[in-house]
PDB file of C-alpha atoms and ligand atoms in Angstrom:
ATOM      1  CA  UNK A   1      87.053  91.133 107.589  1.00  0.00           C
ATOM      2  CA  UNK A   2      88.790  94.688 107.074  1.00  0.00           C
ATOM      3  CA  UNK A   3      88.382  98.195 109.315  1.00  0.00           C
ATOM      4  CA  UNK A   4      89.564 101.350 109.419  1.00  0.00           C
ATOM      5  CA  UNK A   5      88.535 102.931 112.365  1.00  0.00           C
ATOM      6  CA  UNK A   6      88.042 106.350 113.559  1.00  0.00           C
ATOM      7  CA  UNK A   7      90.520 107.680 110.657  1.00  0.00           C
ATOM      8  CA  UNK A   8      91.676 111.105 110.830  1.00  0.00           C
ATOM      9  CA  UNK A   9      94.465 113.019 108.170  1.00  0.00           C
ATOM     10  CA  UNK A  10      95.418 115.962 107.517  1.00  0.00           C
ATOM     11  CA  UNK A  11      97.036 117.696 104.713  1.00  0.00           C
ATOM     12  CA  UNK A  12      99.031 121.111 105.196  1.00  0.00           C
ATOM     13  CA  UNK A  13      97.038 121.964 108.460  1.00  0.00           C
ATOM     14  CA  UNK A  14      94.036 120.652 106.378  1.00  0.00           C
ATOM     15  CA  UNK A  15      91.599 118.271 108.108  1.00  0.00           C
ATOM     16  CA  UNK A  16      90.722 115.736 104.841  1.00  0.00           C
ATOM     17  CA  UNK A  17      89.586 112.647 106.590  1.00  0.00           C
ATOM     18  CA  UNK A  18      86.903 113.519 110.058  1.00  0.00           C
ATOM     19  CA  UNK A  19      86.192 110.041 112.006  1.00  0.00           C
ATOM     20  CA  UNK A  20      86.528 108.169 109.310  1.00  0.00           C
ATOM     21  CA  UNK A  21      84.871 104.710 110.124  1.00  0.00           C
ATOM     22  CA  UNK A  22      84.161 101.698 107.023  1.00  0.00           C
ATOM     23  CA  UNK A  23      83.756  98.328 107.838  1.00  0.00           C
ATOM     24  CA  UNK A  24      83.912  95.496 105.192  1.00  0.00           C
ATOM     25  CA  UNK A  25      82.923  92.264 105.688  1.00  0.00           C
ATOM     26  CA  UNK A  26      84.677  88.843 104.876  1.00  0.00           C
ATOM     27  CA  UNK A  27      82.962  88.394 100.959  1.00  0.00           C
ATOM     28  CA  UNK A  28      81.369  91.457 100.406  1.00  0.00           C
ATOM     29  CA  UNK A  29      82.609  93.955  98.691  1.00  0.00           C
ATOM     30  CA  UNK A  30      81.469  97.952 100.250  1.00  0.00           C
ATOM     31  CA  UNK A  31      81.294 100.842  97.513  1.00  0.00           C
ATOM     32  CA  UNK A  32      82.906 103.908  98.474  1.00  0.00           C
ATOM     33  CA  UNK A  33      81.799 106.887  96.579  1.00  0.00           C
ATOM     34  CA  UNK A  34      82.431 110.994  96.821  1.00  0.00           C
ATOM     35  CA  UNK A  35      83.375 113.559  95.295  1.00  0.00           C
ATOM     36  CA  UNK A  36      86.369 114.532  93.564  1.00  0.00           C
ATOM     37  CA  UNK A  37      88.806 115.578  96.822  1.00  0.00           C
ATOM     38  CA  UNK A  38      87.011 113.836  98.992  1.00  0.00           C
ATOM     39  CA  UNK A  39      89.558 111.855  99.633  1.00  0.00           C
ATOM     40  CA  UNK A  40      88.981 108.667  98.634  1.00  0.00           C
ATOM     41  CA  UNK A  41      91.925 107.971  97.349  1.00  0.00           C
ATOM     42  CA  UNK A  42      93.490 109.086 100.755  1.00  0.00           C
ATOM     43  CA  UNK A  43      91.097 106.136 102.230  1.00  0.00           C
ATOM     44  CA  UNK A  44      92.920 103.804  99.887  1.00  0.00           C
ATOM     45  CA  UNK A  45      96.208 105.070 100.150  1.00  0.00           C
ATOM     46  CA  UNK A  46      95.865 104.895 104.160  1.00  0.00           C
ATOM     47  CA  UNK A  47      94.252 100.983 104.300  1.00  0.00           C
ATOM     48  CA  UNK A  48      97.695 100.078 102.201  1.00  0.00           C
ATOM     49  CA  UNK A  49      99.897 101.994 104.189  1.00  0.00           C
ATOM     50  CA  UNK A  50     101.223 104.621 101.694  1.00  0.00           C
ATOM     51  CA  UNK A  51      99.824 107.382 103.164  1.00  0.00           C
ATOM     52  CA  UNK A  52     100.524 107.710 107.017  1.00  0.00           C
ATOM     53  CA  UNK A  53      97.826 109.077 109.623  1.00  0.00           C
ATOM     54  CA  UNK A  54      97.137 111.601 112.224  1.00  0.00           C
ATOM     55  CA  UNK A  55      95.129 109.226 114.353  1.00  0.00           C
ATOM     56  CA  UNK A  56      93.532 105.933 113.415  1.00  0.00           C
ATOM     57  CA  UNK A  57      93.266 102.076 113.703  1.00  0.00           C
ATOM     58  CA  UNK A  58      93.251  99.416 110.896  1.00  0.00           C
ATOM     59  CA  UNK A  59      91.299  95.594 111.588  1.00  0.00           C
ATOM     60  CA  UNK A  60      92.370  92.966 109.321  1.00  0.00           C
ATOM     61  CA  UNK A  61      91.141  89.797 109.807  1.00  0.00           C
ATOM     62  CA  UNK A  62      91.437  89.635 113.789  1.00  0.00           C
ATOM     63  CA  UNK A  63      94.141  91.655 114.263  1.00  0.00           C
ATOM     64  CA  UNK A  64      94.255  95.422 115.194  1.00  0.00           C
ATOM     65  CA  UNK A  65      96.847  97.701 114.903  1.00  0.00           C
ATOM     66  CA  UNK A  66      97.799 101.098 115.629  1.00  0.00           C
ATOM     67  CA  UNK A  67      98.289 103.271 112.217  1.00  0.00           C
ATOM     68  CA  UNK A  68     100.027 105.971 114.203  1.00  0.00           C
ATOM     69  CA  UNK A  69     102.616 103.035 115.232  1.00  0.00           C
ATOM     70  CA  UNK A  70     103.189 100.634 113.333  1.00  0.00           C
ATOM     71  CA  UNK A  71     106.588  99.091 112.675  1.00  0.00           C
ATOM     72  CA  UNK A  72     108.411  97.278 110.013  1.00  0.00           C
ATOM     73  CA  UNK A  73     107.158  93.158 110.964  1.00  0.00           C
ATOM     74  CA  UNK A  74     103.438  95.019 110.807  1.00  0.00           C
ATOM     75  CA  UNK A  75     103.828  97.026 107.936  1.00  0.00           C
ATOM     76  CA  UNK A  76     105.110  93.626 106.518  1.00  0.00           C
ATOM     77  CA  UNK A  77     102.078  91.620 108.136  1.00  0.00           C
ATOM     78  CA  UNK A  78      99.394  93.864 106.995  1.00  0.00           C
ATOM     79  CA  UNK A  79     100.663  94.108 102.989  1.00  0.00           C
ATOM     80  CA  UNK A  80     101.128  89.951 103.135  1.00  0.00           C
ATOM     81  CA  UNK A  81      97.081  90.467 103.509  1.00  0.00           C
ATOM     82  CA  UNK A  82      96.301  93.555 100.880  1.00  0.00           C
ATOM     83  CA  UNK A  83      95.662  92.941  97.194  1.00  0.00           C
ATOM     84  CA  UNK A  84      95.300  96.104  94.870  1.00  0.00           C
ATOM     85  CA  UNK A  85      94.495  97.787  91.750  1.00  0.00           C
ATOM     86  CA  UNK A  86      94.407 101.184  90.514  1.00  0.00           C
ATOM     87  CA  UNK A  87      93.514 102.965  87.839  1.00  0.00           C
ATOM     88  CA  UNK A  88      96.509 103.396  85.384  1.00  0.00           C
ATOM     89  CA  UNK A  89      97.718  99.752  85.803  1.00  0.00           C
ATOM     90  CA  UNK A  90     101.348 100.510  86.712  1.00  0.00           C
ATOM     91  CA  UNK A  91     102.365  97.341  84.570  1.00  0.00           C
ATOM     92  CA  UNK A  92     105.952  97.014  84.254  1.00  0.00           C
ATOM     93  CA  UNK A  93     107.036  98.054  80.695  1.00  0.00           C
ATOM     94  CA  UNK A  94     109.743  95.973  79.964  1.00  0.00           C
ATOM     95  CA  UNK A  95     108.275  92.657  81.370  1.00  0.00           C
ATOM     96  CA  UNK A  96     105.485  90.165  79.963  1.00  0.00           C
ATOM     97  CA  UNK A  97     102.213  89.810  81.137  1.00  0.00           C
ATOM     98  CA  UNK A  98     103.413  86.290  82.762  1.00  0.00           C
ATOM     99  CA  UNK A  99     106.537  88.080  84.471  1.00  0.00           C
ATOM    100  CA  UNK A 100     104.645  91.008  85.637  1.00  0.00           C
ATOM    101  CA  UNK A 101     102.850  87.996  87.425  1.00  0.00           C
ATOM    102  CA  UNK A 102     105.469  86.059  88.777  1.00  0.00           C
ATOM    103  CA  UNK A 103     107.867  89.201  89.325  1.00  0.00           C
ATOM    104  CA  UNK A 104     106.176  89.698  93.277  1.00  0.00           C
ATOM    105  CA  UNK A 105     106.573  85.924  93.642  1.00  0.00           C
ATOM    106  CA  UNK A 106     109.354  85.814  92.912  1.00  0.00           C
ATOM    107  CA  UNK A 107     111.061  88.208  94.503  1.00  0.00           C
ATOM    108  CA  UNK A 108     109.004  89.409  97.523  1.00  0.00           C
ATOM    109  CA  UNK A 109     107.487  86.307  98.399  1.00  0.00           C
ATOM    110  CA  UNK A 110     110.443  83.653  97.757  1.00  0.00           C
ATOM    111  CA  UNK A 111     108.343  81.104  95.485  1.00  0.00           C
ATOM    112  CA  UNK A 112     110.512  78.949  92.408  1.00  0.00           C
ATOM    113  CA  UNK A 113     109.781  80.826  88.816  1.00  0.00           C
ATOM    114  CA  UNK A 114     107.994  77.268  88.117  1.00  0.00           C
ATOM    115  CA  UNK A 115     105.711  77.928  91.322  1.00  0.00           C
ATOM    116  CA  UNK A 116     104.829  81.226  90.638  1.00  0.00           C
ATOM    117  CA  UNK A 117     104.443  80.562  87.019  1.00  0.00           C
ATOM    118  CA  UNK A 118     102.083  77.821  87.712  1.00  0.00           C
ATOM    119  CA  UNK A 119      99.881  80.189  90.345  1.00  0.00           C
ATOM    120  CA  UNK A 120      99.735  83.255  87.589  1.00  0.00           C
ATOM    121  CA  UNK A 121      98.540  81.320  84.617  1.00  0.00           C
ATOM    122  CA  UNK A 122      95.884  80.648  87.101  1.00  0.00           C
ATOM    123  CA  UNK A 123      95.234  83.641  87.827  1.00  0.00           C
ATOM    124  CA  UNK A 124      95.728  84.894  84.402  1.00  0.00           C
ATOM    125  CA  UNK A 125      92.624  82.669  83.376  1.00  0.00           C
ATOM    126  CA  UNK A 126      90.283  83.652  85.695  1.00  0.00           C
ATOM    127  CA  UNK A 127      90.843  87.351  84.060  1.00  0.00           C
ATOM    128  CA  UNK A 128      90.675  85.942  80.701  1.00  0.00           C
ATOM    129  CA  UNK A 129      94.900  86.521  79.577  1.00  0.00           C
ATOM    130  CA  UNK A 130      96.065  83.276  79.839  1.00  0.00           C
ATOM    131  CA  UNK A 131      96.385  83.784  75.940  1.00  0.00           C
ATOM    132  CA  UNK A 132      98.406  86.733  76.008  1.00  0.00           C
ATOM    133  CA  UNK A 133     101.305  85.847  79.343  1.00  0.00           C
ATOM    134  CA  UNK A 134     104.054  86.807  76.294  1.00  0.00           C
ATOM    135  CA  UNK A 135     102.788  89.764  75.314  1.00  0.00           C
ATOM    136  CA  UNK A 136     104.505  92.754  76.233  1.00  0.00           C
ATOM    137  CA  UNK A 137     102.353  95.416  77.869  1.00  0.00           C
ATOM    138  CA  UNK A 138     103.025  98.097  74.855  1.00  0.00           C
ATOM    139  CA  UNK A 139     100.931  95.700  72.923  1.00  0.00           C
ATOM    140  CA  UNK A 140      97.476  95.435  75.411  1.00  0.00           C
ATOM    141  CA  UNK A 141      94.236  97.448  75.216  1.00  0.00           C
ATOM    142  CA  UNK A 142      93.692  99.342  78.421  1.00  0.00           C
ATOM    143  CA  UNK A 143      90.951  96.056  79.498  1.00  0.00           C
ATOM    144  CA  UNK A 144      93.487  94.068  79.094  1.00  0.00           C
ATOM    145  CA  UNK A 145      95.942  95.769  81.125  1.00  0.00           C
ATOM    146  CA  UNK A 146      94.100  96.285  84.118  1.00  0.00           C
ATOM    147  CA  UNK A 147      93.119  92.706  83.673  1.00  0.00           C
ATOM    148  CA  UNK A 148      96.570  91.898  84.076  1.00  0.00           C
ATOM    149  CA  UNK A 149      96.814  94.309  87.100  1.00  0.00           C
ATOM    150  CA  UNK A 150      93.822  92.316  89.116  1.00  0.00           C
ATOM    151  CA  UNK A 151      95.638  88.977  88.114  1.00  0.00           C
ATOM    152  CA  UNK A 152      98.806  90.657  89.772  1.00  0.00           C
ATOM    153  CA  UNK A 153      96.604  90.750  92.694  1.00  0.00           C
ATOM    154  CA  UNK A 154      94.531  87.622  92.497  1.00  0.00           C
ATOM    155  CA  UNK A 155      97.524  85.997  92.695  1.00  0.00           C
ATOM    156  CA  UNK A 156      98.632  86.117  96.295  1.00  0.00           C
ATOM    157  CA  UNK A 157      94.544  85.364  97.418  1.00  0.00           C
ATOM    158  CA  UNK A 158      94.391  88.363  99.256  1.00  0.00           C
ATOM    159  CA  UNK A 159      92.479  88.609 102.598  1.00  0.00           C
ATOM    160  CA  UNK A 160      90.688  91.991 101.118  1.00  0.00           C
ATOM    161  CA  UNK A 161      91.511  93.756  97.459  1.00  0.00           C
ATOM    162  CA  UNK A 162      91.394  97.759  97.040  1.00  0.00           C
ATOM    163  CA  UNK A 163      90.580  98.944  93.584  1.00  0.00           C
ATOM    164  CA  UNK A 164      90.474 103.132  93.383  1.00  0.00           C
ATOM    165  CA  UNK A 165      88.931 103.726  90.521  1.00  0.00           C
ATOM    166  CA  UNK A 166      89.465 100.145  88.298  1.00  0.00           C
ATOM    167  CA  UNK A 167      87.499 101.232  85.390  1.00  0.00           C
ATOM    168  CA  UNK A 168      87.821 104.598  85.112  1.00  0.00           C
ATOM    169  CA  UNK A 169      90.627 104.433  82.558  1.00  0.00           C
ATOM    170  CA  UNK A 170      88.712 102.731  79.868  1.00  0.00           C
ATOM    171  CA  UNK A 171      86.504 103.386  77.016  1.00  0.00           C
ATOM    172  CA  UNK A 172      82.763 101.523  77.034  1.00  0.00           C
ATOM    173  CA  UNK A 173      84.280  98.429  75.432  1.00  0.00           C
ATOM    174  CA  UNK A 174      87.193  97.970  77.281  1.00  0.00           C
ATOM    175  CA  UNK A 175      85.204  98.850  80.506  1.00  0.00           C
ATOM    176  CA  UNK A 176      82.818  95.651  80.240  1.00  0.00           C
ATOM    177  CA  UNK A 177      86.144  93.346  80.265  1.00  0.00           C
ATOM    178  CA  UNK A 178      87.210  94.738  83.448  1.00  0.00           C
ATOM    179  CA  UNK A 179      83.040  94.915  84.823  1.00  0.00           C
ATOM    180  CA  UNK A 180      83.418  91.316  84.005  1.00  0.00           C
ATOM    181  CA  UNK A 181      86.394  90.278  86.351  1.00  0.00           C
ATOM    182  CA  UNK A 182      84.611  92.524  89.092  1.00  0.00           C
ATOM    183  CA  UNK A 183      81.940  91.149  88.721  1.00  0.00           C
ATOM    184  CA  UNK A 184      83.219  86.575  88.925  1.00  0.00           C
ATOM    185  CA  UNK A 185      85.139  88.676  92.185  1.00  0.00           C
ATOM    186  CA  UNK A 186      81.677  89.463  93.469  1.00  0.00           C
ATOM    187  CA  UNK A 187      80.793  85.834  92.791  1.00  0.00           C
ATOM    188  CA  UNK A 188      84.027  84.312  94.190  1.00  0.00           C
ATOM    189  CA  UNK A 189      83.454  86.374  97.263  1.00  0.00           C
ATOM    190  CA  UNK A 190      86.224  88.080  97.350  1.00  0.00           C
ATOM    191  CA  UNK A 191      86.294  91.235  99.887  1.00  0.00           C
ATOM    192  CA  UNK A 192      86.778  94.204  97.900  1.00  0.00           C
ATOM    193  CA  UNK A 193      86.228  98.019  99.384  1.00  0.00           C
ATOM    194  CA  UNK A 194      85.885  99.546  95.754  1.00  0.00           C
ATOM    195  CA  UNK A 195      86.323 103.403  95.127  1.00  0.00           C
ATOM    196  CA  UNK A 196      84.113 104.125  92.089  1.00  0.00           C
ATOM    197  CA  UNK A 197      82.542 107.466  90.207  1.00  0.00           C
ATOM    198  CA  UNK A 198      80.754 105.074  88.343  1.00  0.00           C
ATOM    199  CA  UNK A 199      77.282 104.632  90.215  1.00  0.00           C
ATOM    200  CA  UNK A 200      76.441 102.263  87.650  1.00  0.00           C
ATOM    201  CA  UNK A 201      78.935  99.841  89.053  1.00  0.00           C
ATOM    202  CA  UNK A 202      78.130  99.896  92.442  1.00  0.00           C
ATOM    203  CA  UNK A 203      75.209  99.175  91.807  1.00  0.00           C
ATOM    204  CA  UNK A 204      76.353  96.196  90.012  1.00  0.00           C
ATOM    205  CA  UNK A 205      78.476  94.968  92.300  1.00  0.00           C
ATOM    206  CA  UNK A 206      78.425  96.726  95.989  1.00  0.00           C
ATOM    207  CA  UNK A 207      76.942  95.029  99.094  1.00  0.00           C
ATOM    208  CA  UNK A 208      77.030  98.479 100.552  1.00  0.00           C
ATOM    209  CA  UNK A 209      77.935 101.955  99.498  1.00  0.00           C
ATOM    210  CA  UNK A 210      79.545 104.574 102.020  1.00  0.00           C
ATOM    211  CA  UNK A 211      79.290 108.387 100.689  1.00  0.00           C
ATOM    212  CA  UNK A 212      81.992 110.600 101.720  1.00  0.00           C
ATOM    213  CA  UNK A 213      81.879 114.247 102.114  1.00  0.00           C
ATOM    214  CA  UNK A 214      83.576 116.663 103.637  1.00  0.00           C
ATOM    215  CA  UNK A 215      85.935 114.362 105.351  1.00  0.00           C
ATOM    216  CA  UNK A 216      82.908 112.200 106.827  1.00  0.00           C
ATOM    217  CA  UNK A 217      81.133 109.821 105.732  1.00  0.00           C
ATOM    218  CA  UNK A 218      77.638 110.889 106.037  1.00  0.00           C
ATOM    219  CA  UNK A 219      75.627 108.057 104.529  1.00  0.00           C
ATOM    220  CA  UNK A 220      75.956 103.967 104.407  1.00  0.00           C
ATOM    221  CA  UNK A 221      74.228 101.274 104.111  1.00  0.00           C
ATOM    222  CA  UNK A 222      73.050  98.668 101.193  1.00  0.00           C
ATOM    223  CA  UNK A 223      73.872  99.747  98.557  1.00  0.00           C
ATOM    224  CA  UNK A 224      69.687  99.700  96.659  1.00  0.00           C
ATOM    225  CA  UNK A 225      69.031 101.591  99.913  1.00  0.00           C
ATOM    226  CA  UNK A 226      71.617 104.389  99.952  1.00  0.00           C
ATOM    227  CA  UNK A 227      71.409 104.905  96.133  1.00  0.00           C
ATOM    228  CA  UNK A 228      67.103 104.596  95.495  1.00  0.00           C
ATOM    229  CA  UNK A 229      66.732 106.404  98.872  1.00  0.00           C
ATOM    230  CA  UNK A 230      69.538 108.834  99.977  1.00  0.00           C
ATOM    231  CA  UNK A 231      69.065 110.756 102.894  1.00  0.00           C
ATOM    232  CA  UNK A 232      70.743 114.135 102.999  1.00  0.00           C
ATOM    233  CA  UNK A 233      71.306 116.909 100.148  1.00  0.00           C
ATOM    234  CA  UNK A 234      74.519 116.305  99.309  1.00  0.00           C
ATOM    235  CA  UNK A 235      74.439 112.967  98.358  1.00  0.00           C
ATOM    236  CA  UNK A 236      71.197 113.166  96.057  1.00  0.00           C
ATOM    237  CA  UNK A 237      73.047 116.487  94.595  1.00  0.00           C
ATOM    238  CA  UNK A 238      76.141 113.787  93.779  1.00  0.00           C
ATOM    239  CA  UNK A 239      74.028 111.337  92.415  1.00  0.00           C
ATOM    240  CA  UNK A 240      72.323 114.484  90.192  1.00  0.00           C
ATOM    241  CA  UNK A 241      75.559 115.497  89.137  1.00  0.00           C
ATOM    242  CA  UNK A 242      76.716 111.788  87.769  1.00  0.00           C
ATOM    243  CA  UNK A 243      74.473 110.930  86.071  1.00  0.00           C
TER     244      UNK A 243
HETATM  245  N1  ATP B 301     100.227 114.630  99.028  1.00  0.00           N
HETATM  246  C1  ATP B 301      99.122 115.642  99.157  1.00  0.00           C
HETATM  247  N2  ATP B 301      99.178 116.611  99.699  1.00  0.00           N
HETATM  248  C2  ATP B 301      98.362 116.995 100.357  1.00  0.00           C
HETATM  249  N3  ATP B 301      97.012 117.382  99.885  1.00  0.00           N
HETATM  250  C3  ATP B 301      97.099 116.280  99.056  1.00  0.00           C
HETATM  251  C4  ATP B 301      97.597 114.992  98.848  1.00  0.00           C
HETATM  252  N4  ATP B 301      96.938 114.023  98.247  1.00  0.00           N
HETATM  253  C5  ATP B 301      95.470 114.498  97.705  1.00  0.00           C
HETATM  254  N5  ATP B 301      95.498 115.479  99.086  1.00  0.00           N
HETATM  255  C6  ATP B 301      93.928 116.296  99.170  1.00  0.00           C
HETATM  256  O1  ATP B 301      93.968 115.861  99.812  1.00  0.00           O
HETATM  257  C7  ATP B 301      92.582 115.758  99.329  1.00  0.00           C
HETATM  258  C8  ATP B 301      91.652 114.116  98.796  1.00  0.00           C
HETATM  259  O2  ATP B 301      92.058 113.434  97.460  1.00  0.00           O
HETATM  260  P1  ATP B 301      91.656 112.533  96.977  1.00  0.00           P
HETATM  261  O3  ATP B 301      92.694 112.389  96.073  1.00  0.00           O
HETATM  262  O4  ATP B 301      91.999 111.478  98.135  1.00  0.00           O
HETATM  263  O5  ATP B 301      90.820 113.007  96.395  1.00  0.00           O
HETATM  264  P2  ATP B 301      89.741 111.439  95.830  1.00  0.00           P
HETATM  265  O6  ATP B 301      87.972 111.444  96.509  1.00  0.00           O
HETATM  266  O7  ATP B 301      90.600 110.400  95.475  1.00  0.00           O
HETATM  267  O8  ATP B 301      89.644 112.488  94.010  1.00  0.00           O
HETATM  268  P3  ATP B 301      89.061 111.918  92.751  1.00  0.00           P
HETATM  269  O9  ATP B 301      88.352 110.988  92.833  1.00  0.00           O
HETATM  270  O10 ATP B 301      89.242 113.074  92.244  1.00  0.00           O
HETATM  271  O11 ATP B 301      90.363 110.835  92.734  1.00  0.00           O
HETATM  272  C9  ATP B 301      92.474 116.643  97.776  1.00  0.00           C
HETATM  273  O12 ATP B 301      91.485 118.376  98.392  1.00  0.00           O
HETATM  274  C10 ATP B 301      93.698 116.597  97.188  1.00  0.00           C
HETATM  275  O13 ATP B 301      93.784 118.055  97.165  1.00  0.00           O
HETATM  276 MG1   MG B 302      91.292 109.778  93.512  1.00  0.00          MG
END
């Protein structure tokens, strides 16, 4: 289980997140939607501790943490439980597909090369990329790169995944490959917070959805209820503008 509680975030005295609460139950996919600049990436960056907060709490599994006063040890403990995938893949260009996936296991988690490779190949098989293990990122399509990015987080078997626009940089065909991998994450009951502006992807894989507007979650609930029966003008307008 993952939860962000009472998150408040200011940039340059401007309130970006105003008491945001998001909960992802184990085995559930929660979609976070909202217009450009709403603060979705900021939520993900806070959840992965790439960004500080003005106030707020993070709960992961059974442990809760005050995000304003994290020790180095707490940050390490939280990071061990989190996986993330961003829009732009961020693969190491001078490393092969396999090395991209084993790198963290070997250098951050002290796995032997053999053990790391075994786990990496399993993860690459899950995303249909094991056959390209010796390729370099420059020889991969966008969809393939993103699937390697997903394998890189799967290999740790984290408690929760954070995906920020995982399909946005891709053309239609590449998008479909990645969506298939995301569907298998759903089938395997992964716990995921998914940011996307693609409502169809939300409808396909998210169990619940939260709509972020003006720094607050103003609608949330089961995906089909929120998407089919929006209550606020803001969400109605957002849904009309994204179809
Ligand atoms: N490092 C920063 N310093 C100052 N302002 C920032 C910073 N990062 C983000 N912002 C501002 O915070 C707001 C939210 O940005 P964020 O990137 O979280 O939006 P988003 O919902 O992810 O948008 P998009 O859909 O375009 O990705 C924006 O107004 C943005 O300009
Ligand atoms: Mg963003």
